[in-house]
Structure formats: structure tokens, C-alpha cells
């Protein structure tokens, strides 16, 4: 079994990705939501999406009470589309947007840096993953169905929370003993001097995280968590190429391994 994450930046390529997935069995689909939520934030709320940096340099979305509703809407829509695409291509699938299986603790306050100043940001509706409803997930898998999981969680008080899709993959892998994760994005892999690094070992990750900023930083956190949870192979690759799943499994992109 493997997990494939379809990043929000390549959801427009879902048809080609799913056609490639039809060649495989025993996998779980996780998808992103970022660009779609950004678009609705501008169109519906008339404001720019707010992205902030934690003191450790990790880029994350500030999800207020209005944006979380858009996030829910996007998750429902994109999960439904992927389920229908999978079915159209001969695979039975079930989505977990209406009944999330991820449970998280709401981050009541986060330390961020904006305009070179550090301060505490409150009222964020994002969360730190605590557990996965593995019973529901295994029930679906035992029936030969493909789970489609959005980055949406439930908080301690039943409130919806935004969680990072890369870290969702890591926690799913821990619960199910998955040994391979593919992260498909609009980038060809981890870049150094504008060139893809073909292979990175786990013992190099900590230093890389310290040197990396922006969206790639949170991806590296997801990689590190997943491999510490027992994942043997993690691939960051492009979702915009021919047969992206097959290419990633064959090692195209950046392959993270133990060592």
C-alpha cells in the first residue's frame, strides 16, 4: 500500500493523475486545498489570503472563522470530484470530507514573525493532529474501497480545523503501517541551485529543515515525521508530467530514504 498526496497546486491535473492510479491497487489519496481556498478568499471575502511564518521559519495559513468555512467548502468539492474521477476510471472510492476521520487539537495561539516582528497570533482555526480514526479507515479498505482524505480535522469541541496535508500523510502512514508516500506538486522535487536533488537521506533532513523556508519547509517536516513513523520511501515529485504516479514510484523527483 502507498499514499499519494495530490497537492492543491496540481488538482487541475487530477484526471491524468487518476488515470495513472488506475494501474495500481491498495492506495490512499490525500489532497490539498491551498490555491482553491486562496481563490475563494479573494472572490468571496474580498481580501488577500494571510500567510504567516512561525518563528522556526515554517509558512502556514492563518485560518480565521470566515476562511475555515471556505476551507470546508473546498474540501467537500475537491474530495467529491476525486471520488467521481476514481469511480469513472473503474475504482471504488469514498470521501472523508463530510465525516472527517482526523482529530486534532486547536492551536489557540501561534508565535509568528511578520515585518521582522515576533508576536502571538490568536483565533486561528488550524490544528495539530492527534489521532486518526483508523477503525473507519480500515473498514473502508477491507471492502476494497479507496479512501480520499482532505486536510480537514475535528477539534476537541467538534469544530472544523485546517490541518496540513503533508502531515496528514505522515499520520496515516503511522496508523496503517504504510511504507511509501508520494507527494505530487507543481515542483519537480527538492531543489538546490535550481536543480532537483535526486536522493536525500534521513540523517540530512534536520539540517535541511534549518536551511529551508517557505512552503518546502512544511513538506520537509512531513517527510521527517513520516520516516520517523516508519515510512521507508518518500518521494516529492511533479504532478504535471506524464504518468506522474508511475514516474514517482520509479524514482523521478526527490527520493527520501533512511540512512
Short mmCIF file of C-alpha atoms in Angstrom, two decimals:
data_model
loop_
_atom_site.label_atom_id
_atom_site.label_comp_id
_atom_site.label_asym_id
_atom_site.label_seq_id
_atom_site.Cartn_x
_atom_site.Cartn_y
_atom_site.Cartn_z
CA UNK A 1 0.00 0.00 0.00
CA UNK A 2 1.08 3.56 -0.65
CA UNK A 3 -0.27 7.04 -0.02
CA UNK A 4 -0.43 9.61 -2.79
CA UNK A 5 -0.95 13.24 -1.94
CA UNK A 6 -2.31 15.38 -4.76
CA UNK A 7 -1.27 18.90 -3.86
CA UNK A 8 -3.71 21.76 -4.32
CA UNK A 9 -1.39 23.20 -6.96
CA UNK A 10 -1.98 20.17 -9.22
CA UNK A 11 -5.63 19.37 -8.55
CA UNK A 12 -6.29 20.67 -12.06
CA UNK A 13 -4.23 17.69 -13.26
CA UNK A 14 -6.33 15.20 -11.30
CA UNK A 15 -7.73 13.47 -14.38
CA UNK A 16 -4.27 12.45 -15.62
CA UNK A 17 -3.14 11.50 -12.11
CA UNK A 18 -6.19 9.31 -11.54
CA UNK A 19 -5.78 7.62 -14.93
CA UNK A 20 -2.29 6.61 -13.82
CA UNK A 21 -3.60 5.44 -10.44
CA UNK A 22 -5.92 3.03 -12.27
CA UNK A 23 -2.82 0.87 -12.85
CA UNK A 24 -2.45 0.26 -9.11
CA UNK A 25 -4.29 -1.22 -6.15
CA UNK A 26 -4.11 -0.62 -2.41
CA UNK A 27 -3.51 3.09 -2.08
CA UNK A 28 -4.94 6.08 -0.24
CA UNK A 29 -5.48 9.51 -1.75
CA UNK A 30 -4.89 12.69 0.23
CA UNK A 31 -5.41 16.08 -1.38
CA UNK A 32 -4.51 19.69 -0.69
CA UNK A 33 -6.64 22.81 -0.80
CA UNK A 34 -4.36 25.87 -0.67
CA UNK A 35 -4.78 27.59 -4.07
CA UNK A 36 -8.51 26.90 -4.10
CA UNK A 37 -9.01 28.46 -0.65
CA UNK A 38 -6.86 31.43 -1.69
CA UNK A 39 -9.07 31.99 -4.73
CA UNK A 40 -12.29 31.92 -2.72
CA UNK A 41 -10.81 34.17 -0.05
CA UNK A 42 -10.25 36.83 -2.68
CA UNK A 43 -13.53 36.31 -4.55
CA UNK A 44 -15.94 35.80 -1.63
CA UNK A 45 -14.34 37.75 1.18
CA UNK A 46 -12.63 40.43 -0.89
CA UNK A 47 -9.36 40.09 0.98
CA UNK A 48 -5.92 38.66 0.41
CA UNK A 49 -5.11 35.26 1.95
CA UNK A 50 -3.00 35.66 5.05
CA UNK A 51 0.12 33.54 5.23
CA UNK A 52 2.42 33.82 8.22
CA UNK A 53 5.79 32.40 9.23
CA UNK A 54 6.35 30.65 12.53
CA UNK A 55 9.48 31.57 14.47
CA UNK A 56 11.09 28.42 13.07
CA UNK A 57 10.50 29.63 9.51
CA UNK A 58 7.53 27.42 8.61
CA UNK A 59 5.00 29.06 6.30
CA UNK A 60 1.38 28.47 7.28
CA UNK A 61 -2.07 29.81 6.50
CA UNK A 62 -3.89 31.91 9.09
CA UNK A 63 -7.36 30.38 9.11
CA UNK A 64 -9.94 32.66 10.71
CA UNK A 65 -13.65 31.96 11.27
CA UNK A 66 -14.54 33.01 7.71
CA UNK A 67 -11.73 31.18 5.96
CA UNK A 68 -12.43 27.87 7.75
CA UNK A 69 -15.87 27.82 6.12
CA UNK A 70 -14.25 28.25 2.70
CA UNK A 71 -11.77 25.52 3.58
CA UNK A 72 -14.64 23.16 4.40
CA UNK A 73 -16.35 24.00 1.11
CA UNK A 74 -13.20 23.38 -0.91
CA UNK A 75 -12.55 20.08 0.87
CA UNK A 76 -16.07 18.84 0.13
CA UNK A 77 -15.89 19.90 -3.51
CA UNK A 78 -12.42 18.55 -4.27
CA UNK A 79 -12.95 15.30 -2.37
CA UNK A 80 -16.20 14.71 -4.27
CA UNK A 81 -14.51 15.40 -7.62
CA UNK A 82 -11.70 12.95 -6.88
CA UNK A 83 -14.14 10.25 -5.75
CA UNK A 84 -16.09 10.63 -9.00
CA UNK A 85 -12.90 10.57 -11.08
CA UNK A 86 -11.75 7.38 -9.38
CA UNK A 87 -15.13 5.76 -9.99
CA UNK A 88 -15.13 6.87 -13.64
CA UNK A 89 -11.78 5.11 -14.02
CA UNK A 90 -13.06 1.86 -12.58
CA UNK A 91 -12.12 2.26 -8.92
CA UNK A 92 -14.50 2.33 -5.97
CA UNK A 93 -13.82 5.23 -3.62
CA UNK A 94 -15.25 7.01 -0.61
CA UNK A 95 -14.54 10.54 0.58
CA UNK A 96 -13.98 11.74 4.13
CA UNK A 97 -14.93 15.41 3.84
CA UNK A 98 -18.45 15.19 5.25
CA UNK A 99 -17.31 12.95 8.11
CA UNK A 100 -13.64 13.74 8.82
CA UNK A 101 -11.56 10.97 10.37
CA UNK A 102 -8.75 13.24 11.58
CA UNK A 103 -8.87 14.57 15.12
CA UNK A 104 -6.70 17.50 16.18
CA UNK A 105 -6.02 19.96 18.97
CA UNK A 106 -6.71 23.55 18.02
CA UNK A 107 -3.71 25.84 18.12
CA UNK A 108 -5.06 28.50 20.46
CA UNK A 109 -2.03 30.72 19.92
CA UNK A 110 0.88 30.61 17.50
CA UNK A 111 4.13 32.55 17.58
CA UNK A 112 4.75 34.23 14.25
CA UNK A 113 7.06 36.71 12.57
CA UNK A 114 5.65 39.49 10.38
CA UNK A 115 7.56 42.54 9.23
CA UNK A 116 10.54 41.29 11.27
CA UNK A 117 8.49 41.43 14.47
CA UNK A 118 7.55 38.49 16.71
CA UNK A 119 4.10 38.28 18.25
CA UNK A 120 1.33 35.91 19.30
CA UNK A 121 -1.46 35.30 16.80
CA UNK A 122 -4.78 34.06 18.22
CA UNK A 123 -8.16 32.87 16.90
CA UNK A 124 -6.56 30.59 14.33
CA UNK A 125 -8.66 27.58 13.33
CA UNK A 126 -5.86 25.24 12.43
CA UNK A 127 -4.86 22.22 14.45
CA UNK A 128 -2.15 19.78 15.46
CA UNK A 129 -3.10 16.22 14.52
CA UNK A 130 -3.57 13.92 17.49
CA UNK A 131 -5.16 10.80 16.05
CA UNK A 132 -6.78 9.16 13.03
CA UNK A 133 -9.99 7.13 13.13
CA UNK A 134 -8.25 4.01 11.93
CA UNK A 135 -11.31 1.83 12.56
CA UNK A 136 -13.37 3.70 9.94
CA UNK A 137 -10.41 3.78 7.59
CA UNK A 138 -9.70 0.06 7.87
CA UNK A 139 -13.38 -0.69 7.36
CA UNK A 140 -13.28 1.12 4.01
CA UNK A 141 -10.00 -0.53 3.00
CA UNK A 142 -11.25 -4.01 3.91
CA UNK A 143 -14.07 -3.56 1.39
CA UNK A 144 -11.57 -2.77 -1.37
CA UNK A 145 -12.51 0.91 -1.50
CA UNK A 146 -10.10 3.80 -1.89
CA UNK A 147 -10.23 6.47 0.84
CA UNK A 148 -10.00 10.09 -0.33
CA UNK A 149 -8.95 12.29 2.57
CA UNK A 150 -8.90 16.10 2.69
CA UNK A 151 -6.81 18.24 5.08
CA UNK A 152 -9.79 18.74 7.39
CA UNK A 153 -9.96 17.74 11.06
CA UNK A 154 -12.31 17.90 14.03
CA UNK A 155 -11.26 19.74 17.18
CA UNK A 156 -11.94 18.86 20.83
CA UNK A 157 -15.22 20.80 20.75
CA UNK A 158 -16.36 19.44 17.42
CA UNK A 159 -15.14 22.49 15.50
CA UNK A 160 -13.65 22.16 11.99
CA UNK A 161 -9.90 22.68 11.78
CA UNK A 162 -7.46 23.17 8.94
CA UNK A 163 -4.57 20.69 9.07
CA UNK A 164 -1.56 20.34 6.82
CA UNK A 165 -1.94 17.71 4.10
CA UNK A 166 1.71 16.69 4.22
CA UNK A 167 1.40 15.87 7.89
CA UNK A 168 -1.90 14.08 7.29
CA UNK A 169 0.08 11.66 5.10
CA UNK A 170 2.58 11.05 7.88
CA UNK A 171 -0.07 10.23 10.48
CA UNK A 172 -1.98 8.00 8.08
CA UNK A 173 1.23 6.10 7.38
CA UNK A 174 1.82 5.61 11.10
CA UNK A 175 -1.70 4.28 11.69
CA UNK A 176 -1.66 1.87 8.74
CA UNK A 177 1.99 0.86 8.56
CA UNK A 178 2.39 2.33 5.06
CA UNK A 179 5.98 2.25 3.78
CA UNK A 180 5.73 4.57 0.73
CA UNK A 181 4.37 8.10 0.30
CA UNK A 182 4.24 10.07 -2.95
CA UNK A 183 3.78 13.83 -2.76
CA UNK A 184 2.74 15.27 -6.13
CA UNK A 185 3.11 19.02 -6.51
CA UNK A 186 3.85 21.75 -9.07
CA UNK A 187 7.57 21.37 -8.38
CA UNK A 188 9.79 18.56 -9.72
CA UNK A 189 11.32 17.79 -6.32
CA UNK A 190 13.57 19.36 -3.69
CA UNK A 191 15.65 21.97 -5.46
CA UNK A 192 19.21 23.06 -4.73
CA UNK A 193 20.66 25.74 -7.00
CA UNK A 194 17.56 25.29 -9.19
CA UNK A 195 18.34 21.61 -9.77
CA UNK A 196 16.46 18.62 -8.40
CA UNK A 197 18.31 16.71 -5.69
CA UNK A 198 17.63 13.07 -6.68
CA UNK A 199 18.15 11.49 -3.25
CA UNK A 200 18.23 12.70 0.34
CA UNK A 201 18.91 10.57 3.42
CA UNK A 202 17.01 10.92 6.68
CA UNK A 203 20.14 11.96 8.58
CA UNK A 204 20.40 15.02 6.29
CA UNK A 205 16.85 16.21 6.89
CA UNK A 206 17.32 18.08 10.16
CA UNK A 207 19.95 20.37 8.67
CA UNK A 208 17.91 20.84 5.50
CA UNK A 209 14.92 21.93 7.56
CA UNK A 210 17.01 24.60 9.26
CA UNK A 211 18.16 25.92 5.90
CA UNK A 212 14.75 25.81 4.18
CA UNK A 213 11.99 28.42 4.29
CA UNK A 214 8.55 28.78 2.78
CA UNK A 215 6.25 26.02 1.62
CA UNK A 216 9.02 23.44 1.27
CA UNK A 217 9.76 23.73 4.98
CA UNK A 218 6.44 22.18 6.00
CA UNK A 219 6.92 19.47 3.36
CA UNK A 220 10.22 18.51 4.96
CA UNK A 221 8.55 18.35 8.36
CA UNK A 222 6.03 15.94 6.86
CA UNK A 223 8.82 13.86 5.34
CA UNK A 224 10.71 13.71 8.62
CA UNK A 225 7.64 12.78 10.64
CA UNK A 226 6.63 10.10 8.15
CA UNK A 227 10.06 8.48 8.13
CA UNK A 228 10.30 8.61 11.91
CA UNK A 229 6.93 6.83 11.92
CA UNK A 230 8.39 4.04 9.79
CA UNK A 231 7.93 5.11 6.17
CA UNK A 232 10.79 3.70 4.10
CA UNK A 233 10.44 5.77 0.95
CA UNK A 234 9.04 9.28 0.49
CA UNK A 235 9.01 10.90 -2.94
CA UNK A 236 8.38 14.56 -3.79
CA UNK A 237 7.71 14.78 -7.49
CA UNK A 238 5.81 16.68 -10.18
CA UNK A 239 2.11 16.06 -10.73
CA UNK A 240 2.29 17.83 -14.07
CA UNK A 241 4.19 15.20 -16.04
CA UNK A 242 3.08 12.13 -17.98
CA UNK A 243 2.19 9.22 -15.67
CA UNK A 244 3.13 11.12 -12.50
CA UNK A 245 2.43 8.28 -10.07
CA UNK A 246 4.43 5.73 -12.03
CA UNK A 247 7.25 8.22 -12.51
CA UNK A 248 7.40 8.96 -8.78
CA UNK A 249 7.39 5.28 -7.86
CA UNK A 250 10.23 4.80 -10.34
CA UNK A 251 12.24 7.46 -8.51
CA UNK A 252 11.67 10.59 -10.60
CA UNK A 253 11.86 13.66 -8.38
CA UNK A 254 13.48 13.63 -4.94
CA UNK A 255 13.51 10.32 -3.09
CA UNK A 256 13.95 10.42 0.70
CA UNK A 257 15.40 7.25 2.22
CA UNK A 258 16.70 6.09 5.57
CA UNK A 259 20.40 6.39 6.22
#
